[in-house]
Short mmCIF file of C-alpha atoms and ligand atoms in Angstrom, two decimals:
data_model
loop_
_atom_site.label_atom_id
_atom_site.label_comp_id
_atom_site.label_asym_id
_atom_site.label_seq_id
_atom_site.Cartn_x
_atom_site.Cartn_y
_atom_site.Cartn_z
CA UNK U 1 -11.50 -46.69 -15.16
CA UNK U 2 -15.31 -46.43 -14.76
CA UNK U 3 -17.47 -45.45 -17.86
CA UNK U 4 -18.19 -41.66 -18.49
CA UNK U 5 -20.96 -40.20 -16.57
CA UNK U 6 -23.50 -37.57 -18.11
CA UNK U 7 -23.22 -35.26 -15.12
CA UNK U 8 -22.77 -31.74 -16.50
CA UNK U 9 -19.02 -30.81 -15.83
CA UNK U 10 -17.14 -27.41 -15.96
CA UNK U 11 -16.04 -26.50 -19.44
CA UNK U 12 -12.65 -27.54 -20.13
CA UNK U 13 -10.01 -24.54 -20.46
CA UNK U 14 -9.45 -26.14 -24.02
CA UNK U 15 -10.49 -23.41 -26.75
CA UNK U 16 -12.70 -24.71 -29.18
CA UNK U 17 -13.52 -28.50 -27.56
CA UNK U 18 -16.73 -29.28 -25.65
CA UNK U 19 -16.96 -31.49 -22.72
CA UNK U 20 -18.30 -34.52 -23.09
CA UNK U 21 -18.92 -36.34 -19.66
CA UNK U 22 -16.33 -37.38 -16.83
CA UNK U 23 -14.43 -40.56 -16.07
CA UNK U 24 -13.62 -41.34 -12.60
CA UNK U 25 -10.27 -42.97 -11.99
CA UNK U 26 -9.24 -44.72 -8.69
CA UNK U 27 -5.24 -45.36 -8.19
CA UNK U 28 -4.05 -46.51 -4.88
CA UNK U 29 -7.38 -45.40 -3.02
CA UNK U 30 -7.15 -41.92 -4.76
CA UNK U 31 -9.65 -40.90 -7.12
CA UNK U 32 -9.87 -38.10 -10.08
CA UNK U 33 -12.78 -37.08 -12.22
CA UNK U 34 -11.08 -36.49 -15.31
CA UNK U 35 -13.18 -34.49 -18.16
CA UNK U 36 -13.43 -35.87 -21.68
CA UNK U 37 -13.32 -33.65 -24.36
CA UNK U 38 -14.23 -33.66 -27.63
CA UNK U 39 -13.27 -31.74 -30.97
CA UNK U 40 -15.10 -30.55 -33.82
CA UNK U 41 -14.83 -33.70 -35.91
CA UNK U 42 -15.53 -35.75 -32.91
CA UNK U 43 -12.03 -36.80 -31.63
CA UNK U 44 -12.00 -37.42 -28.28
CA UNK U 45 -9.46 -36.67 -25.29
CA UNK U 46 -9.06 -37.43 -21.65
CA UNK U 47 -8.21 -34.03 -20.22
CA UNK U 48 -5.45 -35.09 -17.45
CA UNK U 49 -4.51 -32.02 -16.23
CA UNK U 50 -5.57 -32.70 -12.57
CA UNK U 51 -4.42 -36.10 -12.34
CA UNK U 52 -0.83 -35.92 -10.78
CA UNK U 53 -2.36 -33.31 -8.19
CA UNK U 54 -5.25 -35.72 -7.16
CA UNK U 55 -3.65 -39.06 -7.55
CA UNK U 56 0.14 -38.53 -7.43
CA UNK U 57 0.50 -40.46 -10.96
CA UNK U 58 1.65 -39.24 -14.09
CA UNK U 59 1.04 -40.92 -17.52
CA UNK U 60 3.67 -42.00 -19.77
CA UNK U 61 3.81 -42.35 -23.45
CA UNK U 62 6.94 -42.87 -25.53
CA UNK U 63 6.88 -40.92 -28.73
CA UNK U 64 3.35 -39.38 -27.68
CA UNK U 65 1.81 -42.02 -29.66
CA UNK U 66 -1.27 -41.70 -27.54
CA UNK U 67 -0.99 -37.88 -26.08
CA UNK U 68 -2.46 -34.93 -27.31
CA UNK U 69 -0.30 -32.11 -26.59
CA UNK U 70 -2.94 -29.32 -27.59
CA UNK U 71 -5.93 -28.27 -29.28
CA UNK U 72 -5.75 -26.82 -32.84
CA UNK U 73 -7.85 -25.07 -35.62
CA UNK U 74 -5.35 -25.39 -37.87
CA UNK U 75 -5.32 -28.68 -39.81
CA UNK U 76 -7.36 -31.65 -39.34
CA UNK U 77 -6.33 -35.22 -40.51
CA UNK U 78 -7.88 -38.26 -40.28
CA UNK U 79 -5.37 -41.12 -40.89
CA UNK U 80 -7.70 -44.20 -40.82
CA UNK U 81 -9.71 -42.45 -43.85
CA UNK U 82 -6.49 -40.68 -45.45
CA UNK U 83 -8.27 -36.90 -45.12
CA UNK U 84 -6.11 -33.86 -44.90
CA UNK U 85 -7.69 -30.57 -44.64
CA UNK U 86 -6.05 -27.09 -43.73
CA UNK U 87 -8.63 -25.13 -41.65
CA UNK U 88 -11.48 -26.98 -43.14
CA UNK U 89 -10.46 -26.93 -46.77
CA UNK U 90 -9.43 -30.45 -48.45
CA UNK U 91 -5.83 -30.65 -49.26
CA UNK U 92 -7.38 -31.91 -53.01
CA UNK U 93 -9.14 -28.54 -53.64
CA UNK U 94 -6.28 -26.32 -52.35
CA UNK U 95 -3.47 -27.97 -54.42
CA UNK U 96 -5.90 -27.84 -57.33
CA UNK U 97 -7.41 -24.18 -56.80
CA UNK U 98 -5.21 -22.06 -54.99
CA UNK U 99 -1.26 -21.14 -54.64
CA UNK U 100 1.04 -21.82 -51.98
CA UNK U 101 1.09 -18.03 -50.97
CA UNK U 102 -2.64 -18.01 -50.74
CA UNK U 103 -2.55 -21.36 -48.51
CA UNK U 104 -0.03 -19.82 -46.68
CA UNK U 105 -2.19 -16.83 -45.63
CA UNK U 106 -4.98 -19.44 -44.90
CA UNK U 107 -2.92 -21.20 -42.59
CA UNK U 108 -1.61 -17.99 -40.92
CA UNK U 109 -4.74 -16.00 -40.79
CA UNK U 110 -7.41 -18.56 -40.67
CA UNK U 111 -9.15 -17.46 -43.83
CA UNK U 112 -9.00 -17.72 -47.25
CA UNK U 113 -7.97 -13.97 -48.37
CA UNK U 114 -10.00 -11.66 -50.37
CA UNK U 115 -8.15 -10.42 -53.69
CA UNK U 116 -7.09 -7.41 -52.03
CA UNK U 117 -5.67 -9.10 -49.00
CA UNK U 118 -3.68 -11.55 -51.37
CA UNK U 119 -2.25 -8.71 -53.15
CA UNK U 120 -1.05 -6.92 -50.21
CA UNK U 121 0.19 -9.73 -48.86
CA UNK U 122 2.15 -10.94 -51.74
CA UNK U 123 3.41 -7.27 -52.28
CA UNK U 124 4.48 -7.11 -48.35
CA UNK U 125 6.60 -10.65 -49.21
CA UNK U 126 8.24 -9.34 -52.46
CA UNK U 127 9.18 -6.21 -50.33
CA UNK U 128 11.31 -8.63 -47.74
CA UNK U 129 12.72 -11.36 -50.33
CA UNK U 130 16.37 -10.11 -49.82
CA UNK U 131 18.72 -10.88 -47.02
CA UNK U 132 20.93 -8.37 -44.98
CA UNK U 133 24.13 -7.99 -47.25
CA UNK U 134 26.38 -8.61 -44.41
CA UNK U 135 24.54 -12.11 -44.27
CA UNK U 136 25.57 -13.05 -47.62
CA UNK U 137 29.11 -13.22 -46.42
CA UNK U 138 28.06 -16.35 -44.18
CA UNK U 139 27.80 -18.38 -46.97
CA UNK U 140 31.72 -17.98 -47.44
CA UNK U 141 32.32 -19.73 -43.99
CA UNK U 142 30.37 -22.87 -44.88
CA UNK U 143 32.63 -25.72 -45.96
CA UNK U 144 31.64 -26.68 -49.94
CA UNK U 145 30.14 -29.35 -49.24
CA UNK U 146 28.11 -28.35 -45.94
CA UNK U 147 24.50 -29.89 -46.03
CA UNK U 148 22.05 -27.37 -46.62
CA UNK U 149 19.72 -28.02 -44.02
CA UNK U 150 22.77 -27.30 -41.86
CA UNK U 151 22.98 -23.86 -43.65
CA UNK U 152 19.49 -23.03 -43.86
CA UNK U 153 19.15 -23.80 -40.11
CA UNK U 154 21.74 -21.60 -39.04
CA UNK U 155 21.23 -18.65 -41.25
CA UNK U 156 17.69 -18.65 -39.99
CA UNK U 157 18.50 -18.92 -36.35
CA UNK U 158 20.79 -15.78 -37.42
CA UNK U 159 18.14 -13.78 -38.57
CA UNK U 160 17.60 -12.66 -35.06
CA UNK U 161 20.85 -11.30 -35.23
CA UNK U 162 20.09 -8.86 -38.03
CA UNK U 163 16.41 -8.20 -37.52
CA UNK U 164 16.59 -7.19 -33.70
CA UNK U 165 13.45 -4.83 -34.42
CA UNK U 166 11.07 -7.95 -34.60
CA UNK U 167 11.70 -10.33 -31.90
CA UNK U 168 9.32 -9.30 -29.19
CA UNK U 169 6.74 -12.07 -29.45
CA UNK U 170 4.18 -10.20 -27.17
CA UNK U 171 4.23 -7.15 -29.92
CA UNK U 172 1.69 -8.54 -32.78
CA UNK U 173 3.26 -6.09 -35.28
CA UNK U 174 6.80 -7.20 -34.76
CA UNK U 175 5.11 -11.15 -35.35
CA UNK U 176 3.72 -9.95 -38.01
CA UNK U 177 6.88 -8.03 -39.42
CA UNK U 178 8.86 -11.66 -38.91
CA UNK U 179 6.30 -13.75 -40.41
CA UNK U 180 6.54 -12.00 -43.80
CA UNK U 181 10.46 -11.77 -43.29
CA UNK U 182 10.61 -15.38 -42.85
CA UNK U 183 8.05 -16.31 -45.59
CA UNK U 184 9.94 -14.16 -48.03
CA UNK U 185 13.73 -14.78 -47.06
CA UNK U 186 13.56 -18.80 -46.59
CA UNK U 187 13.39 -19.16 -50.60
CA UNK U 188 16.60 -17.05 -50.56
CA UNK U 189 18.46 -18.52 -47.98
CA UNK U 190 17.45 -21.89 -49.14
CA UNK U 191 18.97 -21.00 -52.80
CA UNK U 192 22.00 -19.57 -51.47
CA UNK U 193 22.82 -22.68 -50.02
CA UNK U 194 22.61 -24.51 -53.18
CA UNK U 195 24.38 -21.79 -55.22
CA UNK U 196 27.29 -22.27 -52.52
CA UNK U 197 27.39 -26.08 -53.34
CA UNK U 198 28.10 -25.08 -56.68
CA UNK U 199 30.31 -22.30 -56.42
CA UNK U 200 28.26 -20.31 -58.56
CA UNK U 201 27.23 -16.45 -57.60
CA UNK U 202 24.44 -15.94 -55.30
CA UNK U 203 21.44 -14.87 -57.47
CA UNK U 204 19.41 -11.77 -56.14
CA UNK U 205 15.43 -12.31 -55.87
CA UNK U 206 13.33 -10.73 -58.57
CA UNK U 207 10.25 -8.87 -57.03
CA UNK U 208 8.60 -9.23 -60.43
CA UNK U 209 8.46 -12.74 -60.14
CA UNK U 210 6.15 -15.26 -58.13
CA UNK U 211 6.98 -17.06 -55.28
CA UNK U 212 8.17 -20.36 -56.73
CA UNK U 213 9.41 -18.64 -59.94
CA UNK U 214 11.55 -16.32 -58.15
CA UNK U 215 13.14 -19.12 -56.10
CA UNK U 216 13.57 -21.28 -59.32
CA UNK U 217 15.48 -18.34 -60.93
CA UNK U 218 17.65 -17.78 -57.77
CA UNK U 219 18.61 -22.02 -57.96
CA UNK U 220 19.34 -22.07 -61.55
CA UNK U 221 20.07 -18.75 -63.12
CA UNK U 222 23.40 -17.30 -63.70
CA UNK U 223 24.32 -13.70 -64.13
CA UNK U 224 25.80 -14.26 -67.77
CA UNK U 225 22.61 -15.35 -69.53
CA UNK U 226 19.03 -14.92 -69.62
CA UNK U 227 17.05 -17.39 -67.41
CA UNK U 228 13.53 -18.71 -68.37
CA UNK U 229 11.49 -20.45 -65.65
CA UNK U 230 9.74 -23.55 -66.87
CA UNK U 231 5.92 -23.12 -65.98
CA UNK U 232 5.48 -26.63 -65.18
CA UNK U 233 8.14 -26.81 -62.88
CA UNK U 234 6.72 -23.55 -61.15
CA UNK U 235 3.52 -25.35 -61.01
CA UNK U 236 4.90 -28.53 -59.77
CA UNK U 237 6.85 -26.82 -57.37
CA UNK U 238 3.83 -24.90 -56.06
CA UNK U 239 1.68 -28.27 -55.39
CA UNK U 240 4.36 -29.94 -53.41
CA UNK U 241 4.82 -26.42 -51.29
CA UNK U 242 0.96 -26.72 -51.01
CA UNK U 243 0.95 -30.34 -49.86
CA UNK U 244 4.08 -29.83 -47.24
CA UNK U 245 2.66 -26.80 -45.56
CA UNK U 246 1.17 -28.30 -42.51
CA UNK U 247 0.33 -31.75 -40.96
CA UNK U 248 -0.75 -30.97 -37.37
CA UNK U 249 1.67 -32.04 -34.47
CA UNK U 250 4.14 -33.73 -36.25
CA UNK U 251 8.03 -33.93 -35.00
CA UNK U 252 9.27 -30.36 -35.88
CA UNK U 253 5.79 -28.56 -35.55
CA UNK U 254 5.79 -29.85 -32.07
CA UNK U 255 9.43 -29.12 -31.52
CA UNK U 256 8.39 -25.41 -33.02
CA UNK U 257 5.64 -24.97 -30.39
CA UNK U 258 8.04 -26.36 -27.46
CA UNK U 259 10.48 -24.15 -28.32
CA UNK U 260 8.22 -20.93 -28.77
CA UNK U 261 6.59 -21.60 -25.48
CA UNK U 262 9.72 -20.55 -23.48
CA UNK U 263 8.81 -17.22 -25.45
CA UNK U 264 11.72 -17.78 -27.63
CA UNK U 265 11.64 -15.43 -30.62
CA UNK U 266 10.02 -16.72 -34.06
CA UNK U 267 13.47 -17.01 -35.92
CA UNK U 268 14.96 -19.22 -33.03
CA UNK U 269 11.72 -21.53 -32.87
CA UNK U 270 11.54 -22.00 -36.75
CA UNK U 271 15.50 -22.90 -36.82
CA UNK U 272 14.95 -25.50 -34.12
CA UNK U 273 11.94 -27.06 -36.58
CA UNK U 274 14.58 -27.16 -39.47
CA UNK U 275 16.86 -29.17 -37.23
CA UNK U 276 13.89 -31.31 -36.18
CA UNK U 277 12.71 -31.83 -40.06
CA UNK U 278 16.01 -32.83 -40.99
CA UNK U 279 15.96 -36.31 -39.22
CA UNK U 280 15.41 -39.23 -41.77
CA UNK U 281 12.58 -40.51 -40.15
CA UNK U 282 10.79 -37.38 -40.63
CA UNK U 283 11.59 -34.57 -43.37
CA UNK U 284 14.84 -36.26 -44.21
CA UNK U 285 13.09 -39.47 -45.62
CA UNK U 286 12.61 -37.63 -48.97
CA UNK U 287 16.45 -37.69 -49.59
CA UNK U 288 16.65 -40.99 -48.22
CA UNK U 289 13.65 -42.21 -49.87
CA UNK U 290 15.78 -41.32 -53.60
CA UNK U 291 18.81 -42.77 -52.22
CA UNK U 292 17.13 -46.15 -51.06
CA UNK U 293 15.67 -45.88 -54.84
CA UNK U 294 18.91 -45.53 -56.37
CA UNK U 295 20.82 -47.99 -54.28
CA UNK U 296 17.81 -50.65 -55.40
CA UNK U 297 18.23 -49.44 -59.28
CA UNK U 298 22.28 -50.01 -58.69
CA UNK U 299 21.40 -53.14 -57.36
CA UNK U 300 19.73 -54.48 -60.67
CA UNK U 301 16.24 -53.40 -59.55
CA UNK U 302 15.42 -56.32 -57.47
CA UNK U 303 12.53 -54.68 -55.18
CA UNK U 304 11.32 -57.66 -53.81
CA UNK U 305 15.26 -58.38 -52.18
CA UNK U 306 14.59 -54.95 -50.42
CA UNK U 307 11.07 -55.39 -49.22
CA UNK U 308 11.99 -58.75 -47.74
CA UNK U 309 15.17 -57.04 -46.02
CA UNK U 310 12.46 -54.24 -44.65
CA UNK U 311 10.45 -56.90 -43.10
CA UNK U 312 13.39 -58.60 -41.02
CA UNK U 313 13.37 -56.41 -37.67
CA UNK U 314 17.30 -56.88 -37.15
CA UNK U 315 18.09 -55.51 -40.59
CA UNK U 316 18.26 -51.88 -39.83
CA UNK U 317 16.74 -51.32 -43.07
CA UNK U 318 13.22 -49.75 -43.39
CA UNK U 319 11.30 -48.63 -46.74
CA UNK U 320 11.99 -44.80 -46.80
CA UNK U 321 8.68 -43.04 -47.93
CA UNK U 322 6.51 -45.74 -46.37
CA UNK U 323 4.75 -45.88 -43.23
CA UNK U 324 3.08 -43.09 -41.09
CA UNK U 325 2.18 -42.62 -37.21
CA UNK U 326 -0.95 -41.30 -38.32
CA UNK U 327 -1.89 -42.47 -41.72
CA UNK U 328 -3.42 -45.90 -41.45
CA UNK U 329 -3.96 -45.48 -45.25
CA UNK U 330 -2.66 -43.98 -48.47
CA UNK U 331 -0.85 -40.46 -47.53
CA UNK U 332 -3.55 -38.28 -49.54
CA UNK U 333 -0.39 -36.05 -50.37
CA UNK U 334 1.28 -39.06 -51.99
CA UNK U 335 -1.47 -39.50 -54.12
CA UNK U 336 -1.28 -35.77 -55.34
CA UNK U 337 2.40 -36.15 -56.10
CA UNK U 338 2.29 -39.30 -57.48
CA UNK U 339 -0.34 -37.97 -60.12
CA UNK U 340 2.16 -34.81 -60.69
CA UNK U 341 4.77 -37.06 -61.31
CA UNK U 342 3.07 -38.93 -63.80
CA UNK U 343 2.14 -35.95 -65.88
CA UNK U 344 5.61 -33.90 -65.46
CA UNK U 345 7.21 -37.08 -66.60
CA UNK U 346 5.18 -37.66 -69.57
CA UNK U 347 4.96 -33.92 -70.39
CA UNK U 348 8.60 -33.82 -70.49
CA UNK U 349 8.82 -37.03 -71.83
CA UNK U 350 11.28 -38.26 -69.23
CA UNK U 351 11.86 -41.72 -68.15
CA UNK U 352 13.33 -41.41 -64.60
CA UNK U 353 14.16 -45.03 -63.51
CA UNK U 354 13.69 -44.29 -60.26
CA UNK U 355 10.13 -43.69 -60.51
CA UNK U 356 9.66 -46.70 -62.24
CA UNK U 357 11.48 -48.65 -59.34
CA UNK U 358 9.33 -46.70 -57.19
CA UNK U 359 6.03 -47.76 -58.52
CA UNK U 360 7.33 -51.61 -58.42
CA UNK U 361 8.15 -50.88 -54.85
CA UNK U 362 4.79 -49.73 -53.93
CA UNK U 363 2.77 -52.49 -55.80
CA UNK U 364 5.34 -55.18 -54.32
CA UNK U 365 5.01 -53.73 -50.65
CA UNK U 366 1.22 -53.03 -51.16
CA UNK U 367 0.56 -56.67 -51.91
CA UNK U 368 2.73 -58.22 -48.91
CA UNK U 369 1.22 -59.14 -45.70
CA UNK U 370 3.91 -57.56 -43.39
CA UNK U 371 2.73 -53.99 -44.94
CA UNK U 372 -0.89 -55.10 -45.21
CA UNK U 373 -1.14 -55.82 -41.49
CA UNK U 374 0.67 -53.01 -40.04
CA UNK U 375 -1.15 -50.82 -42.51
CA UNK U 376 1.72 -49.16 -44.27
CA UNK U 377 1.53 -47.15 -47.26
CA UNK U 378 3.57 -44.58 -49.01
CA UNK U 379 4.14 -41.28 -47.42
CA UNK U 380 4.44 -37.76 -48.77
CA UNK U 381 8.25 -38.58 -48.90
CA UNK U 382 7.61 -41.69 -51.32
CA UNK U 383 7.43 -39.63 -54.82
CA UNK U 384 8.30 -36.13 -53.85
CA UNK U 385 11.98 -36.78 -54.81
CA UNK U 386 11.22 -37.94 -58.34
CA UNK U 387 9.72 -34.37 -59.17
CA UNK U 388 12.59 -32.70 -57.68
CA UNK U 389 14.83 -34.72 -59.61
CA UNK U 390 12.85 -33.86 -62.83
CA UNK U 391 13.60 -30.12 -62.06
CA UNK U 392 17.28 -30.89 -61.49
CA UNK U 393 16.99 -30.01 -57.73
CA UNK U 394 20.21 -32.13 -56.06
CA UNK U 395 19.10 -34.70 -53.45
CA UNK U 396 20.44 -32.77 -50.64
CA UNK U 397 18.06 -30.11 -51.21
CA UNK U 398 15.09 -32.18 -50.98
CA UNK U 399 14.38 -31.67 -47.27
CA UNK U 400 14.92 -28.11 -47.66
CA UNK U 401 11.93 -27.93 -49.97
CA UNK U 402 10.09 -29.51 -47.65
CA UNK U 403 11.09 -27.06 -44.77
CA UNK U 404 10.09 -24.15 -47.03
CA UNK U 405 6.54 -25.82 -47.70
CA UNK U 406 6.27 -26.54 -43.82
CA UNK U 407 7.39 -22.99 -42.93
CA UNK U 408 3.53 -21.52 -43.34
CA UNK U 409 2.20 -24.49 -40.74
CA UNK U 410 5.05 -24.08 -38.22
CA UNK U 411 4.29 -19.93 -38.27
CA UNK U 412 0.69 -20.85 -37.92
CA UNK U 413 1.39 -23.15 -34.97
CA UNK U 414 3.55 -20.65 -33.06
CA UNK U 415 1.11 -18.13 -33.28
CA UNK U 416 -1.95 -20.18 -32.63
CA UNK U 417 0.21 -21.62 -29.38
CA UNK U 418 0.80 -18.01 -28.18
CA UNK U 419 -2.72 -16.90 -28.69
CA UNK U 420 -3.87 -19.73 -26.63
CA UNK U 421 -5.46 -18.59 -23.34
CA UNK U 422 -4.05 -21.58 -21.38
CA UNK U 423 -0.47 -21.00 -22.72
CA UNK U 424 2.20 -22.95 -20.84
CA UNK U 425 5.78 -23.63 -21.34
CA UNK U 426 6.35 -26.99 -22.35
CA UNK U 427 8.01 -29.25 -19.41
CA UNK U 428 6.98 -32.97 -19.59
CA UNK U 429 7.47 -34.94 -16.51
CA UNK U 430 9.47 -38.52 -16.66
CA UNK U 431 9.93 -41.46 -14.19
CA UNK U 432 13.09 -41.64 -12.69
CA UNK U 433 14.91 -45.12 -12.66
CA UNK U 434 18.66 -44.32 -11.88
CA UNK U 435 20.19 -44.93 -8.61
CA UNK U 436 18.86 -44.16 -5.19
CA UNK U 437 20.60 -41.72 -3.17
CA UNK U 438 24.37 -42.71 -2.38
CA UNK U 439 27.11 -41.20 -0.47
CA UNK U 440 30.10 -39.61 -2.52
CA UNK U 441 33.42 -41.12 -2.69
CA UNK U 442 36.56 -39.58 -2.63
CA UNK U 443 38.46 -40.05 -5.75
CA UNK U 444 41.36 -41.78 -3.71
CA UNK U 445 39.04 -43.95 -2.73
CA UNK U 446 37.73 -45.23 -5.80
CA UNK U 447 38.64 -48.12 -7.44
C1 SDX B 1 6.90 -37.48 -42.33
O1 SDX B 1 4.23 -37.06 -38.55
C2 SDX B 1 3.87 -36.58 -39.65
O2 SDX B 1 2.93 -35.85 -40.02
C3 SDX B 1 4.98 -36.67 -40.19
C4 SDX B 1 5.12 -36.18 -42.10
C5 SDX B 1 4.54 -34.27 -41.92
O3 SDX B 1 4.00 -34.30 -42.96
O4 SDX B 1 4.90 -33.68 -40.96
O5 SDX B 1 3.96 -36.86 -42.64
C6 SDX B 1 6.36 -36.19 -42.68
O6 SDX B 1 7.91 -37.56 -41.35
C7 SDX B 1 6.57 -38.70 -43.01
C8 SDX B 1 7.41 -40.28 -42.82
C9 SDX B 1 8.64 -39.95 -43.32
N1 SDX B 1 9.58 -40.78 -42.94
C10 SDX B 1 9.71 -42.49 -43.59
O7 SDX B 1 8.99 -42.36 -44.54
C11 SDX B 1 10.86 -43.22 -42.75
C12 SDX B 1 10.17 -44.57 -43.14
N2 SDX B 1 9.10 -44.55 -41.99
C13 SDX B 1 9.10 -45.08 -40.81
O8 SDX B 1 10.33 -45.31 -39.89
C14 SDX B 1 7.80 -44.89 -39.72
O9 SDX B 1 6.85 -45.66 -40.55
C15 SDX B 1 7.58 -43.86 -39.30
C16 SDX B 1 8.95 -43.12 -38.48
C17 SDX B 1 7.35 -42.70 -40.58
C18 SDX B 1 6.60 -44.03 -38.38
O10 SDX B 1 7.27 -44.60 -37.14
P1 SDX B 1 6.34 -45.30 -35.78
O11 SDX B 1 4.40 -44.53 -36.28
O12 SDX B 1 6.84 -44.84 -34.54
O13 SDX B 1 5.65 -46.43 -36.36
P2 SDX B 1 6.80 -48.02 -35.73
O14 SDX B 1 8.07 -47.49 -36.11
O15 SDX B 1 6.45 -47.98 -34.64
O16 SDX B 1 6.05 -49.07 -36.98
C19 SDX B 1 5.21 -49.91 -36.45
C20 SDX B 1 5.71 -51.24 -37.29
C21 SDX B 1 7.09 -51.64 -36.78
O17 SDX B 1 6.98 -53.21 -37.03
P3 SDX B 1 6.69 -53.91 -36.03
O18 SDX B 1 7.67 -53.42 -34.21
O19 SDX B 1 5.16 -53.54 -35.36
O20 SDX B 1 6.89 -55.64 -35.88
O21 SDX B 1 5.69 -50.97 -38.30
C22 SDX B 1 7.22 -51.16 -39.22
C23 SDX B 1 7.88 -51.25 -37.88
O22 SDX B 1 9.36 -52.14 -37.80
N3 SDX B 1 7.57 -50.31 -40.07
C24 SDX B 1 8.04 -50.25 -41.13
C25 SDX B 1 8.34 -49.08 -41.61
N4 SDX B 1 7.51 -48.27 -41.04
C26 SDX B 1 7.36 -48.60 -39.77
N5 SDX B 1 9.01 -51.17 -41.54
C27 SDX B 1 9.61 -51.26 -42.68
N6 SDX B 1 9.60 -49.95 -43.51
C28 SDX B 1 8.95 -49.08 -42.89
N7 SDX B 1 9.08 -47.82 -43.81
#
């Protein structure tokens, strides 16, 4: 591969990126001139759009470790520096100065809202919080011990059967109605999946409450007495939804983009994202992490034993909530969550043994050569479960809360994908390694 030339090149078809020279590639006597493109933060990529047509060769990249799927103006993260910004605003500022509805507006519409814009956004959401009465009967059909991620993913997909007036992906008004419906209804759908599991009546949303307060009252209120939301819990939940709101092209967001690229409706695309998030290597890690910490606690709290186990390749055991594809530094979200853990537990004078175990585990792991060498740090899932436990949220609901936060980012990416002038249906290629052509053998001759 020759060095980039400085010859002026055609502006790439990538919206928002700039051309920065060419690379000339010779493969089996075929040559390709591939543009290099640069993003606003100096990230560089090789545009291989013409590679196969000019050389007959494709690229292969298991898990897309080195492959960008798109350009995006939504979230910037620098894994080496531990930087995370939504639409240019540092996550630390947004967590301290904004609330989740405001951040959702920022991610989806691209700018921080004026107070009038935010008021009308909140009002619109408050008028979409109920689900169709017939959808409530869905919950009677699920087994009592159904995992809430299975329930939430199914009910979100089913929204496309009850709201058929807003499925046209090419009608901006219908898309906007679906966006507001989803943001408003997901907390209701989520809380109902919890109420189902504890055999309590489904509590209707209350439009006089804020986004997080409303969710907590649907989760924990019962019809036979007054319920007062603890403002500390509402604030902690709001911070958690903000830090989970987006994270560029992660597994579930890429799933939403891929499903959406076929022009499937927004509800179907988000339902697919919920399923992808459920995996314990992705959003399901917050549940797996608390279960791991509880296992360590039940085993005498010997964190070193489990750190050593995680280092053994064949053990099949990993420290859940640790490591990250992009962050090779401390996940900035984990820092914010850990600080909130400290504050909330102190304020409530709660001593949660798994918070102590988590802190001991972090200390031992971060001093261990194996983790240092591989740049493995606590990620967003390492401490979030401690806060959820303090709020009385059951462990099976942890990933549902991750989905509630991530919904804003999924929606923003789905819309950005549809607005891209170069939008294509996602259809990766492969390299076939199976049998060459064979003659069919009639069953009477098979042995
Ligand atoms: C999320 O992409 C996102 O942005 C995701 C997310 C988001 O906001 O959307 O940030 C949310 O999904 C956070 C990650 C939650 N998952 C976990 O906490 C599960 C535990 N972590 C790992 O399984 C792992 O770190 C991943 C899945 C997160 C990342 O895996 P990669 O990038 O494919 O890295 P890898 O598996 O190739 O690991 C590299 C090395 C390996 O060792 P070697 O083969 O080099 O000897 O690090 C080791 C791994 O064995 N390793 C771990 C480890 N994570 C990686 N060893 C022990 N414990 C771990 N947690």
